[in-house]
XYZ file of C-alpha atoms in Angstrom:
219
model
C 38.586 105.540 -59.943
C 37.088 103.567 -62.711
C 38.686 100.375 -64.361
C 41.038 101.535 -67.116
C 41.738 99.836 -70.172
C 45.376 100.038 -71.861
C 47.296 98.308 -74.559
C 50.891 97.681 -73.527
C 51.781 97.537 -77.100
C 55.619 98.033 -76.305
C 55.626 94.389 -75.413
C 55.365 93.111 -78.860
C 58.866 93.394 -79.936
C 60.518 91.437 -77.066
C 57.545 88.878 -76.918
C 58.249 87.823 -80.522
C 62.040 88.140 -79.875
C 61.553 85.376 -77.019
C 59.513 83.226 -79.163
C 62.063 83.260 -81.809
C 64.606 82.219 -79.377
C 62.550 79.647 -77.835
C 62.815 81.185 -74.682
C 59.081 82.149 -73.515
C 60.054 84.294 -70.616
C 60.227 88.085 -70.176
C 61.626 89.914 -67.241
C 62.871 93.698 -66.976
C 62.703 96.720 -64.880
C 61.195 100.189 -65.641
C 61.927 103.159 -63.471
C 59.319 105.809 -63.689
C 59.594 108.712 -61.155
C 60.068 107.324 -57.817
C 58.564 104.117 -58.864
C 60.358 100.847 -59.644
C 58.522 98.377 -61.607
C 59.551 94.676 -62.508
C 57.709 93.301 -65.175
C 57.519 89.318 -65.906
C 55.746 87.081 -68.374
C 55.927 83.252 -68.628
C 54.123 82.053 -71.800
C 55.488 78.331 -72.795
C 52.856 76.129 -73.690
C 53.145 74.489 -70.449
C 52.532 77.764 -68.726
C 48.664 77.189 -68.699
C 48.118 79.409 -65.580
C 50.524 82.116 -66.561
C 50.506 82.532 -70.307
C 48.151 85.400 -70.538
C 49.375 87.150 -67.325
C 51.791 90.145 -66.679
C 53.288 90.071 -63.328
C 54.612 93.124 -61.851
C 56.509 93.582 -58.704
C 56.263 96.940 -57.212
C 59.848 97.479 -55.610
C 59.253 100.094 -53.273
C 56.177 98.885 -51.741
C 56.810 95.171 -52.354
C 53.414 94.716 -53.614
C 52.874 91.945 -56.269
C 50.228 92.485 -59.235
C 49.080 89.819 -61.383
C 47.360 91.339 -64.657
C 45.342 89.501 -67.118
C 46.405 90.138 -70.632
C 43.914 90.171 -73.742
C 44.323 89.962 -77.253
C 46.457 88.658 -80.077
C 50.105 89.178 -78.365
C 51.808 88.209 -81.813
C 49.737 91.105 -83.240
C 50.937 93.592 -80.705
C 47.766 93.309 -78.504
C 48.370 93.154 -74.775
C 45.190 94.797 -73.434
C 44.945 94.931 -69.792
C 42.071 96.498 -67.380
C 43.510 98.209 -64.405
C 40.978 98.212 -61.525
C 40.921 100.518 -58.472
C 43.214 98.366 -56.709
C 45.814 98.080 -59.082
C 45.824 101.802 -59.857
C 46.092 102.546 -56.161
C 48.768 100.030 -55.712
C 50.891 101.826 -58.514
C 50.059 105.292 -57.236
C 51.535 104.405 -53.890
C 54.465 102.957 -55.538
C 55.193 106.242 -57.241
C 55.120 107.872 -53.581
C 52.993 110.767 -55.093
C 51.640 111.727 -51.428
C 48.756 113.825 -51.354
C 47.905 117.020 -53.003
C 49.699 118.515 -56.189
C 48.383 117.934 -59.747
C 45.879 115.263 -60.461
C 47.651 112.144 -61.418
C 46.802 110.999 -64.958
C 47.014 107.214 -65.060
C 46.661 106.998 -68.866
C 49.778 109.492 -69.264
C 51.772 107.287 -66.764
C 50.853 103.973 -68.889
C 52.157 105.793 -72.238
C 55.318 106.476 -70.446
C 55.905 103.074 -69.300
C 55.031 101.494 -72.790
C 57.523 103.782 -74.182
C 60.292 102.664 -71.919
C 59.827 98.948 -72.481
C 63.075 97.718 -74.269
C 63.095 96.804 -77.854
C 65.526 93.764 -77.017
C 65.883 91.666 -73.984
C 69.144 89.553 -74.045
C 68.736 86.458 -71.760
C 71.460 87.589 -69.443
C 69.448 90.630 -68.607
C 66.329 88.369 -67.955
C 68.466 86.148 -65.786
C 69.923 89.005 -63.653
C 66.407 90.366 -63.250
C 64.703 87.305 -62.291
C 67.460 86.216 -59.945
C 67.503 89.647 -58.236
C 63.729 89.706 -57.355
C 63.112 86.022 -57.148
C 63.425 85.777 -53.175
C 60.479 88.225 -53.033
C 58.518 86.861 -56.014
C 58.903 83.014 -55.639
C 55.837 82.337 -53.583
C 53.630 84.181 -56.030
C 55.264 82.360 -59.063
C 55.541 78.919 -57.787
C 53.600 77.591 -60.666
C 55.938 79.045 -63.223
C 58.459 76.320 -62.364
C 58.179 72.564 -62.174
C 57.933 71.142 -58.568
C 59.209 74.438 -56.884
C 60.017 72.890 -53.606
C 62.975 70.952 -55.244
C 65.794 73.450 -55.648
C 68.897 71.410 -55.549
C 70.165 70.169 -58.936
C 71.308 66.414 -58.364
C 71.751 65.332 -62.012
C 70.030 64.224 -65.352
C 67.381 61.482 -66.028
C 66.290 60.115 -69.282
C 62.830 61.184 -70.815
C 60.425 58.735 -72.808
C 60.666 58.446 -76.299
C 59.100 61.370 -78.129
C 59.216 63.377 -74.935
C 61.569 66.679 -74.457
C 62.572 68.698 -71.409
C 59.870 71.009 -69.879
C 60.329 74.528 -70.082
C 59.036 74.785 -66.388
C 61.995 72.490 -65.372
C 64.453 74.064 -67.514
C 63.522 77.574 -66.121
C 64.693 76.406 -62.678
C 68.163 77.001 -64.189
C 67.476 80.636 -64.149
C 66.518 80.853 -60.345
C 68.602 78.210 -58.623
C 71.809 78.354 -60.394
C 74.367 81.071 -61.096
C 75.175 80.028 -64.552
C 75.955 82.551 -67.421
C 73.288 83.232 -70.292
C 75.556 81.449 -72.781
C 76.279 78.400 -70.531
C 72.804 77.775 -69.872
C 71.781 78.298 -73.416
C 74.327 75.338 -74.351
C 73.303 73.343 -71.587
C 69.679 73.393 -72.683
C 70.407 72.439 -76.387
C 72.572 69.566 -75.015
C 69.746 68.286 -72.791
C 67.355 68.444 -75.775
C 69.674 66.900 -78.223
C 70.156 64.205 -75.887
C 66.645 63.784 -74.962
C 67.292 63.919 -71.101
C 65.912 66.377 -68.385
C 67.161 67.680 -65.329
C 66.580 66.031 -61.856
C 66.041 68.087 -58.784
C 65.478 67.272 -55.080
C 64.639 68.902 -51.777
C 66.932 66.538 -49.796
C 69.708 68.784 -48.321
C 72.229 65.895 -47.724
C 72.373 65.620 -51.743
C 75.379 67.210 -53.146
C 74.376 69.766 -55.592
C 76.018 69.374 -59.147
C 77.507 72.274 -60.921
C 76.340 73.001 -64.536
C 79.798 71.762 -65.816
C 79.346 68.634 -63.876
C 75.941 68.297 -65.741
C 77.261 68.732 -69.148
C 79.825 66.094 -68.639
C 76.943 63.747 -67.518
C 75.202 64.731 -70.961
C 78.125 64.013 -72.874
C 79.343 60.772 -71.242
C-alpha cells in the first residue's frame, strides 16, 4: 500500500460549531461495516500538541491512531496522509479477513466523510468522551492539565487578566458526571468570577460536587 491523502472535509461544520460555542473539542463515533471508529479533536489555543491532530480509537481492535491534519480547517481543509500502518489498522478494525473483493480505501473514507454529523451537541461529546476515556486516557494525557490530578477539591483565584484554561475545564468532561447544561453554566460562572478549578490526587480529600463548586463561586 502507498500513503493516501484524503480531505476529511465533513469535519468543517462541527469544527466551526465548536469554535462558535467556545468549546474546542470534538468527539463522536461512526460505524462503518463491522468497524467502530471514535473520532476526537482538541483545538484550544492551549492545545499546542494536539490542535492539528485527529485522534481515532478503533473500538474492536483497541488500536489508537494519531493523525496529523493539514490545511485551513475554517475553510474546510482537513487533509490527512494515511500511511501503510494506518491503513492496515483500519482494515483490521473492519474485520474484512482474507479474500473477497479488493478493499478500496478511498471509497471507505468517502463513506466515513459522509457520516460525520452536521451538528454535535455538547452532551453527545461528553457521553462519548466519558465512554472511551478509560481506554484512551494514557494516549490523551496532554489534552487535560495535570492529568494525574482527578479529584475535584474546590476553586482558586486567578491572577489579574487571567482566565481558566480550557485544558483544566476539560477535566469536567472526564472526571465528573455532570450534564452538559450544568457544565456549561459552571464554566460560564468560573470565567465571570475569574476563578478556576482546583484538582488533587490525594485520596483523603473529599471530592466536591458540581453543586458545591457553584456555591463556592457564588459565595
